[in-house]
Tab-separated table of C-alpha atoms in Angstrom:
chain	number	residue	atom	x	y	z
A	49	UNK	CA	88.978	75.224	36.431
A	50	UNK	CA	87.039	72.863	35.025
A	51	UNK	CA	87.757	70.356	32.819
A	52	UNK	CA	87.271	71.167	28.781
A	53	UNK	CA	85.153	69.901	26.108
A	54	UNK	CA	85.395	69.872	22.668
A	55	UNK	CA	82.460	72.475	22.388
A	56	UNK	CA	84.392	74.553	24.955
A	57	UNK	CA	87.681	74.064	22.976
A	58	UNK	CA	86.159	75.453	20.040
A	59	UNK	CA	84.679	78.506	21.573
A	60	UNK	CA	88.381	79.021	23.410
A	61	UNK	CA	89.104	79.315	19.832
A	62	UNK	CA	86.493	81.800	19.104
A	63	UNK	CA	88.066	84.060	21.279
A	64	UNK	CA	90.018	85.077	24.369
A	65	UNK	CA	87.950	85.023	27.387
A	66	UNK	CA	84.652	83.679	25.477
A	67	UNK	CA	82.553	81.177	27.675
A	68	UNK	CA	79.140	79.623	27.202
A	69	UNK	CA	77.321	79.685	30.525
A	70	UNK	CA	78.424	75.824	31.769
A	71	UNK	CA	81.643	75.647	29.880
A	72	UNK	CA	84.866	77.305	31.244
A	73	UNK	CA	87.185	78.230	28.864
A	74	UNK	CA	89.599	80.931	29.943
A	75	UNK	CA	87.562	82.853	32.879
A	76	UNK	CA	84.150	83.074	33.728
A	77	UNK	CA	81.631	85.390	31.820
A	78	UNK	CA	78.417	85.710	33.958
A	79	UNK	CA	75.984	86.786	30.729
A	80	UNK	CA	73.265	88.262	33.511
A	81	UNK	CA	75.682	90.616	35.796
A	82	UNK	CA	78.238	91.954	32.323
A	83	UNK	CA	75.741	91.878	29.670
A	84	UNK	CA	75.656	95.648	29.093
A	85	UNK	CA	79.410	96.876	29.162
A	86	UNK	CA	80.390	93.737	27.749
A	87	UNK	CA	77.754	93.215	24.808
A	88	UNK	CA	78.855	97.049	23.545
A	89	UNK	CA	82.155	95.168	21.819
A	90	UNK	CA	81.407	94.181	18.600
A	91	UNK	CA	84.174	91.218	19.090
A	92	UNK	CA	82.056	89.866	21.942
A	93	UNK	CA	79.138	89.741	19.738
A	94	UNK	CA	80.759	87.755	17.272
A	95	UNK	CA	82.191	85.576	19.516
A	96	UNK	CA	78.965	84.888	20.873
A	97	UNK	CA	77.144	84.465	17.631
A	98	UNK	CA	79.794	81.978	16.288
A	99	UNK	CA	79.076	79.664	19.759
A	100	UNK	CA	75.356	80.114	19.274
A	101	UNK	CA	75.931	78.459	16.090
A	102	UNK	CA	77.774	75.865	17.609
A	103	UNK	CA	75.108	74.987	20.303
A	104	UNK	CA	72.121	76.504	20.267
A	105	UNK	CA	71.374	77.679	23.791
A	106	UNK	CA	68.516	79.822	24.683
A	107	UNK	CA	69.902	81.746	27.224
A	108	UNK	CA	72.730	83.096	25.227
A	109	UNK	CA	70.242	84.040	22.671
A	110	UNK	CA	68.462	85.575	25.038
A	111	UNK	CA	71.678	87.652	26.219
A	112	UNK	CA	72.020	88.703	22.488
A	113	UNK	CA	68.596	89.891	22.340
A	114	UNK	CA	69.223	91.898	25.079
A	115	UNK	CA	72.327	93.062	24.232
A	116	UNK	CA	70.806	94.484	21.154
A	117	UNK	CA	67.876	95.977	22.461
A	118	UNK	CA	69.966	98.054	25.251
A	119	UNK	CA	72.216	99.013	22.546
A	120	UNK	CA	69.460	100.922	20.198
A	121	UNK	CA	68.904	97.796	17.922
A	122	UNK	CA	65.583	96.710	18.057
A	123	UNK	CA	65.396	95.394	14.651
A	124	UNK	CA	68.239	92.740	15.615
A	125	UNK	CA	66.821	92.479	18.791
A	126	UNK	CA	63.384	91.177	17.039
A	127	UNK	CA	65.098	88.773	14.756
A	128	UNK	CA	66.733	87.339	18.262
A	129	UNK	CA	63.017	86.963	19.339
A	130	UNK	CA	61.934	85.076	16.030
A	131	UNK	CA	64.797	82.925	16.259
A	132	UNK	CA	63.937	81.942	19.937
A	133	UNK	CA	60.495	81.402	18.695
A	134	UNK	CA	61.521	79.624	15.690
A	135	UNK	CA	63.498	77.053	18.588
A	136	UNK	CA	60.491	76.624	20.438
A	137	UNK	CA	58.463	74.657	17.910
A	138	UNK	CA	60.927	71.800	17.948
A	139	UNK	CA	62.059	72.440	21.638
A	140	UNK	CA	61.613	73.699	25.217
A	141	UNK	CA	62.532	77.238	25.432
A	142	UNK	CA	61.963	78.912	28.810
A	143	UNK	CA	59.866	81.655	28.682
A	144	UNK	CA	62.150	84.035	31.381
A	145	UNK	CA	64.864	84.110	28.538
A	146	UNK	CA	62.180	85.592	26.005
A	147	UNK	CA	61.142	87.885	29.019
A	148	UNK	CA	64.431	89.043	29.262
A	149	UNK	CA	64.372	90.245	25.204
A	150	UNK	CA	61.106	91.877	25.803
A	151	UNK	CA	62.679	93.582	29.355
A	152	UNK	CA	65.575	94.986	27.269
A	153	UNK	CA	62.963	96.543	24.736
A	154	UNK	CA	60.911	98.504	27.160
A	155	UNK	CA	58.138	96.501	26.522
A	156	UNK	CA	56.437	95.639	29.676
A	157	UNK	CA	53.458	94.236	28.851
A	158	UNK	CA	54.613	91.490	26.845
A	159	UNK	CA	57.866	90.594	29.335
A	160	UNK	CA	54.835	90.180	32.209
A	161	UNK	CA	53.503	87.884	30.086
A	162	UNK	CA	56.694	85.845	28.810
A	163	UNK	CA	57.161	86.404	33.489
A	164	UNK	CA	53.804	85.019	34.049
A	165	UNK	CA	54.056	82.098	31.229
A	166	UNK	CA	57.669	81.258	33.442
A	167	UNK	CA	55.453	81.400	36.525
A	168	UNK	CA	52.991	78.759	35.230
A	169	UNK	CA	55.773	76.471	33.475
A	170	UNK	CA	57.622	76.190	37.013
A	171	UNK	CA	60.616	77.800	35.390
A	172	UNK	CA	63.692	77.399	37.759
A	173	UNK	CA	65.328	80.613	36.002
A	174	UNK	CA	62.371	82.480	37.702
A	175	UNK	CA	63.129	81.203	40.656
A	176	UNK	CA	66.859	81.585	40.805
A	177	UNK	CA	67.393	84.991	38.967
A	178	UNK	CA	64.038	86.991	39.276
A	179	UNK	CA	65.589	89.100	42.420
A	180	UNK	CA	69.195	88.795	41.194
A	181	UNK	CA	68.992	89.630	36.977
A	182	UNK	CA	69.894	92.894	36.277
A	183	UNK	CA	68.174	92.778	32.950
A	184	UNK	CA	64.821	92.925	34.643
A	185	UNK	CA	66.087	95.874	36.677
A	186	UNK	CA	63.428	98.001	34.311
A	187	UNK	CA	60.477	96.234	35.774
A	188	UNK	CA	60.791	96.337	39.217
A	189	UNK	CA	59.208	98.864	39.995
A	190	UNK	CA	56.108	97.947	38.630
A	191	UNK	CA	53.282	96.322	40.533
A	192	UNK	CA	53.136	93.283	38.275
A	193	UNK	CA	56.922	92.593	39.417
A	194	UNK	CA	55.966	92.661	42.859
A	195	UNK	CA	53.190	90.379	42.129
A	196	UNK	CA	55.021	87.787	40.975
A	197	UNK	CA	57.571	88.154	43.794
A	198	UNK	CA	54.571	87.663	46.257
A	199	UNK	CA	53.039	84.272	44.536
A	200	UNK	CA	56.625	82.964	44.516
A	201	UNK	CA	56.539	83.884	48.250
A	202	UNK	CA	60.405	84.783	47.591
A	203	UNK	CA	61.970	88.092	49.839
């Protein structure tokens, strides 16, 4: 285990088991492989909307925004999107983690475009999790997916 810091120690505090993506607290919570069974738990929500407060990452809204979508709550889900859009004009946001919002929405026009907007940035969460995410198991079997696999030249 890693050593803590005192953003980790406070999110230990937000809960048993909680963990921001680089921070191990108590175990490991991988947001893109348990987002669905875990995200159904309203503690886990709050958990993770009390350590979005606290930092501010992109990716764990992103997991939010997904979580809500899946779960029927599209109207939460949208106000995830407007916040991550909100972030962007004073910071870098990568455009895969508003892809994945879109993904969990069912629409697939505008998560190609969020893809395709990662594509052109150079975004290394394309690279690493396009294949792997779960989140964007909706659009694989569309040709745009395959596409994008192709100019990445990954497997």
């Amino acid at each position: 285990m890693r050593e803590t810091t005192p953003l980790s120690r406070q999110l230990c505090r937000a809960g048993p088991g909680f963990c921001v993506k680089d921070f191990c607290v108590k175990r490991r919570w991988d947001f893109r492989k348990s987002t669905i069974p875990v995200w159904r738990r309203n503690t886990r929500r709050r958990n993770t909307q009390q350590g979005l407060r606290l930092e501010g990452n992109t990716e764990l809204w992103a997991g939010l925004g997904y979580a809500y979508a899946v779960s029927g709550q599209a109207g939460e889900a949208h106000k995830v999107l407007d916040e991550l859009k909100d972030i962007s004009t004073h910071r870098y946001v990568a455009p895969y983690n508003v892809a994945v919002v879109y993904a969990g929405l069912g629409n697939k026009d505008a998560a190609f475009a969020w893809l395709d907007r990662a594509y052109a940035d150079r975004s290394y969460l394309l690279a690493v999790y396009l294949n792997t995410d779960e989140r964007l198991d909706s659009l694989r079997s569309d040709n745009r997916f395959q596409e994008i696999r192709r100019r990445m030249k990954l497997p």
